[in-house]
Structures are given as structure tokens and as C-alpha cells.
C-alpha positions as semicolon CSV with decimal commas, in nm:
position;residue;x (nm);y (nm);z (nm)
1;M;0,000;0,000;0,000
2;S;0,152;0,329;-0,108
3;L;0,147;0,630;0,115
4;P;-0,040;0,939;-0,005
5;S;0,176;1,226;-0,122
6;Y;0,099;1,584;-0,030
7;S;0,181;1,905;-0,205
8;Y;0,163;2,251;-0,054
9;S;-0,178;2,291;-0,227
10;N;-0,313;1,990;-0,032
11;L;-0,264;2,169;0,300
12;S;-0,537;2,355;0,475
13;A;-0,494;2,723;0,555
14;F;-0,441;2,628;0,919
15;Q;-0,160;2,384;0,829
16;A;-0,004;2,630;0,586
17;S;0,019;2,889;0,862
18;F;0,273;2,661;1,032
19;V;0,462;2,552;0,720
20;S;0,524;2,903;0,589
21;P;0,712;3,025;0,902
22;L;0,905;2,695;0,902
23;L;1,020;2,753;0,546
24;R;1,123;3,106;0,636
25;L;1,317;2,972;0,935
26;I;1,501;2,718;0,718
27;V;1,594;2,985;0,465
28;L;1,709;3,217;0,745
29;C;1,925;2,946;0,902
30;K;2,092;2,870;0,569
31;F;2,155;3,241;0,513
32;S;2,306;3,271;0,862
33;V;2,546;2,982;0,792
34;I;2,654;3,143;0,463
35;L;2,695;3,481;0,632
36;S;2,897;3,332;0,920
37;S;3,127;3,155;0,674
38;S;3,175;3,480;0,484
39;I;3,261;3,673;0,801
40;A;3,505;3,401;0,910
41;A;3,676;3,419;0,572
42;Q;3,711;3,798;0,599
43;T;3,846;3,802;0,956
44;L;4,224;3,816;0,986
45;T;4,344;3,566;1,248
46;I;4,691;3,640;1,387
47;A;4,904;3,410;1,601
48;A;5,132;3,656;1,777
49;A;5,413;3,647;2,030
50;A;5,285;3,770;2,366
51;D;5,517;4,072;2,365
52;L;5,277;4,227;2,112
53;T;4,983;4,218;2,356
54;P;5,007;4,590;2,445
55;L;5,002;4,678;2,073
56;E;4,678;4,494;1,993
57;S;4,449;4,797;1,961
58;A;4,705;5,022;1,793
59;L;4,784;4,763;1,527
60;S;4,428;4,639;1,473
61;A;4,321;4,992;1,387
62;H;4,537;4,976;1,074
63;S;4,410;4,642;0,944
64;K;4,181;4,639;0,642
65;A;3,996;4,341;0,794
66;P;3,863;4,267;1,145
67;V;4,141;4,109;1,350
68;T;4,130;3,818;1,593
69;W;4,450;3,781;1,794
70;S;4,586;3,467;1,957
71;F;4,878;3,554;2,187
72;G;5,126;3,305;2,330
73;S;5,488;3,200;2,334
74;S;5,642;3,184;1,987
75;G;5,733;2,817;2,024
76;L;5,387;2,702;2,131
77;L;5,221;2,901;1,851
78;A;5,456;2,738;1,599
79;R;5,348;2,396;1,730
80;Q;4,982;2,493;1,686
81;I;5,049;2,591;1,325
82;R;5,213;2,253;1,268
83;S;4,901;2,091;1,411
84;G;4,681;2,274;1,160
85;A;4,554;2,568;1,367
86;P;4,358;2,802;1,135
87;F;4,580;3,111;1,157
88;D;4,634;3,353;0,870
89;L;4,949;3,521;0,997
90;Y;5,226;3,418;1,236
91;L;5,422;3,689;1,420
92;S;5,706;3,534;1,616
93;A;5,958;3,678;1,861
94;N;6,212;3,430;1,724
95;E;6,302;3,430;1,357
96;D;6,423;3,068;1,382
97;F;6,069;2,940;1,439
98;V;5,950;3,129;1,131
99;Q;6,238;3,011;0,914
100;Q;6,179;2,649;1,016
101;L;5,806;2,669;0,937
102;A;5,890;2,823;0,599
103;K;6,146;2,551;0,530
104;D;5,883;2,287;0,606
105;G;5,636;2,444;0,363
106;L;5,393;2,572;0,626
107;L;5,426;2,939;0,532
108;V;5,354;3,104;0,197
109;P;5,679;3,119;-0,004
110;G;5,827;3,467;-0,011
111;S;5,602;3,600;0,267
112;V;5,854;3,590;0,553
113;R;5,956;3,935;0,681
114;S;6,152;4,064;0,982
115;Y;5,955;4,333;1,161
116;A;6,134;4,423;1,489
117;T;6,404;4,355;1,745
118;G;6,295;4,291;2,101
119;R;6,441;4,428;2,424
120;I;6,448;4,291;2,780
121;G;6,350;4,487;3,088
122;L;6,361;4,440;3,467
123;W;6,066;4,540;3,687
124;S;5,938;4,496;4,041
125;P;5,597;4,585;4,190
126;T;5,760;4,795;4,464
127;G;5,998;4,973;4,229
128;A;6,288;4,885;4,461
129;I;6,459;4,645;4,217
130;K;6,655;4,856;3,971
131;T;6,959;4,642;3,888
132;L;7,037;4,275;3,840
133;K;7,244;4,284;4,159
134;D;6,927;4,385;4,347
135;L;6,785;4,042;4,264
136;T;7,024;3,885;4,514
137;R;6,861;4,063;4,807
138;P;6,712;3,828;5,070
139;E;6,367;3,990;5,039
140;V;6,355;3,890;4,673
141;R;6,215;3,538;4,698
142;H;6,071;3,481;4,350
143;I;6,188;3,608;4,011
144;A;5,961;3,550;3,710
145;L;6,103;3,465;3,366
146;P;5,943;3,342;3,044
147;N;6,028;2,976;2,993
148;P;6,345;2,956;2,775
149;Q;6,223;2,628;2,625
150;H;5,970;2,805;2,402
151;A;5,989;3,178;2,476
152;P;6,270;3,373;2,303
153;Y;6,263;3,639;2,572
154;G;6,327;3,366;2,828
155;V;6,639;3,265;2,638
156;A;6,756;3,627;2,639
157;A;6,674;3,674;3,010
158;R;6,875;3,363;3,099
159;A;7,168;3,488;2,887
160;I;7,163;3,822;3,068
161;L;7,178;3,655;3,409
162;Q;7,454;3,421;3,292
163;K;7,656;3,715;3,158
164;A;7,621;3,884;3,498
165;G;7,733;3,564;3,675
166;L;7,397;3,539;3,855
167;W;7,220;3,248;3,685
168;E;7,339;2,976;3,920
169;V;7,296;3,197;4,227
170;L;6,940;3,299;4,138
171;Q;6,808;2,967;4,003
172;P;6,637;2,868;4,332
173;K;6,434;3,190;4,310
174;I;6,333;3,162;3,946
175;V;5,971;3,092;3,852
176;L;5,910;3,006;3,485
177;A;5,606;3,137;3,300
178;E;5,459;3,018;2,970
179;N;5,523;3,352;2,796
180;V;5,630;3,712;2,856
181;R;5,280;3,824;2,948
182;Q;5,234;3,557;3,213
183;A;5,578;3,637;3,357
184;Y;5,471;4,000;3,396
185;E;5,142;3,894;3,557
186;F;5,331;3,686;3,815
187;A;5,504;4,003;3,935
188;H;5,207;4,234;3,882
189;T;4,987;4,017;4,105
190;G;5,253;3,983;4,374
191;N;5,332;3,618;4,307
192;A;5,686;3,719;4,213
193;D;5,901;3,998;4,357
194;A;6,060;4,088;4,024
195;V;6,043;3,996;3,658
196;L;6,266;3,995;3,351
197;T;6,046;4,014;3,045
198;S;5,972;4,201;2,724
199;W;6,025;4,576;2,741
200;T;5,692;4,627;2,561
201;L;5,518;4,522;2,884
202;L;5,737;4,737;3,109
203;Q;5,822;5,054;2,918
204;N;5,536;5,249;3,080
205;Q;5,567;5,080;3,420
206;G;5,890;5,239;3,540
207;G;6,108;4,937;3,469
208;T;6,478;4,923;3,381
209;L;6,578;4,861;3,020
210;L;6,867;4,612;3,017
211;P;7,165;4,631;2,774
212;E;7,100;4,439;2,454
213;K;7,472;4,363;2,420
214;D;7,433;4,107;2,700
215;H;7,219;3,868;2,494
216;A;7,176;3,757;2,135
217;P;6,943;3,983;1,931
218;I;6,573;3,899;1,969
219;R;6,494;3,913;1,596
220;Q;6,118;3,907;1,543
221;S;5,977;3,783;1,214
222;G;5,645;3,694;1,060
223;G;5,499;3,499;0,772
224;V;5,165;3,417;0,609
225;V;5,038;3,069;0,694
226;R;5,006;2,848;0,388
227;G;4,648;2,755;0,298
228;C;4,500;3,029;0,519
229;R;4,158;3,182;0,453
230;N;4,269;3,542;0,428
231;E;4,607;3,558;0,260
232;K;4,545;3,902;0,106
233;A;4,470;4,067;0,442
234;A;4,762;3,883;0,607
235;R;5,006;4,012;0,345
236;A;4,866;4,365;0,376
237;F;4,903;4,358;0,755
238;L;5,263;4,239;0,734
239;D;5,334;4,510;0,477
240;F;5,197;4,771;0,717
241;L;5,397;4,631;1,009
242;T;5,722;4,677;0,814
243;S;5,626;5,019;0,674
244;P;5,748;5,346;0,832
245;A;5,405;5,397;0,992
246;G;5,405;5,046;1,137
247;Q;5,762;5,079;1,259
248;Q;5,669;5,401;1,436
249;I;5,400;5,218;1,634
250;L;5,638;4,937;1,725
251;A;5,899;5,188;1,844
252;K;5,641;5,371;2,054
253;F;5,578;5,049;2,246
254;G;5,945;4,965;2,302
255;L;6,054;4,758;2,002
256;S;6,366;4,843;1,802
257;P;6,388;4,827;1,422
258;A;6,452;4,491;1,258
259;R;6,818;4,414;1,192
């Protein structure tokens, strides 16, 4: 026995009053999915070293597309890109991570650019710690550093302490953070008595800028992620970052020119 088939004309006016809104709802849902996909494709997604956190608003204002930032240590962000994270642009505090991703075919050929050189600063919540020697004081119980295993600023901070002959002496006091921002937060919240971290986070806090001759240059580079949704906007953003106007913003927040 075959089942009866119904067309829209078979329905009563009462039934049609329910079907019509349902059809409109289906159409609206499909339109919303298409619109959401379009917005996602237009949004520029940037994986950025945490030292760029204070620059988020200033840099986003010059993007031709809406920007979504994902801040973290350069090493961990590189791992996420290797795992297929949907970033459009990678801004690293370590050019080696960028060069390795490019070598492995994970960045768009020819897109890699150096955009800045980072600096290290020393800061304490009380303002009493002005020099590296001050870190040896008995009242300084915890010193925050970015983890050298995946944070370039951590590598530089360790080199500075080694150059000063203080690394071994201070090791029992050192607390490692995932990135430069977390290291700053450890000190800012009182969980550490002092911090060595990116100057971008300290330059308006009354910190001490440490000599760059005491560590290898923190060369910061970026590249467009291969297969990304918004390559055009990513390239445009990187172009701005390396332009005179972009370099002026970076300098204002404590970064030196690329070299």
C-alpha cells in the first residue's frame, strides 16, 4: 500500500500557517550559515608572540579586515600551526621558528619578513629592584622569567643573568612562565618579587631597560600561513607592520627596528 503524497496545495490554511514560518526559518538558518562563513573568511586571524599584547588595539586599527588575535609564546604558537591551527598570519619573537616553518612548507613562499628587534627589561611591583644585583637581596624570593624552552625572551633573560654571573645563584628563586605576558602577571599580582620580560610590557611601568649587548638579538619575524583563509589581508598587515608607519607604532611600544 503506497502512502499518499501531499503538495503545498493539499494543506489547509491552518496547516499552511505553520509551514510558511518553518520555510522562512530554514531559509534564514541557511543564510546565517553562509553569512557566518563569509565573516570568518574575511576576519584576519593572527598568532602573535605575547610581547605584542600591548600593541593589539594600535595595530588592529590599521588592518583592512577585522582582527582576531591569539597571543602566546612563539614556540607554542609554531606547534599549533604545525598541528593545523587556522591562523592567517604568524608573528614570532624568534626568527628561527619562522624560518623552520617556511622551510617545512607551512608558510607562503616569499612572505617571511623581519619586523622588529625585542628588548628585555627588569621590573618589580615595589619599584625597589633597579639592577640585576638587586635580585640577590634576601627579600627577593621569587623572580619570574618566560620559559626559555619556548619563549625567546626567556632565552635572552637567561643569557643576561649568565653574563652577569647570577644564573646559578638565582636559580632557586626563578619561577618560569609560559610567555612574557604571564611572567609579567606573576610580578604584577605579587606572586613574584621581580620579573625579567619584554620591554613592551614594562616601558610604561617604570622598569629598567637592560643592555642588549648582553644577549643575542631577539629578531622578530612573521609569515603568512600556507592555505589560510585570508592571505590578502595577512600580506597587507605584514606590509603595514614593516612600513614606516608600522615601525613608528612598534617603536612607541618599546621595540627596536629589525636588523
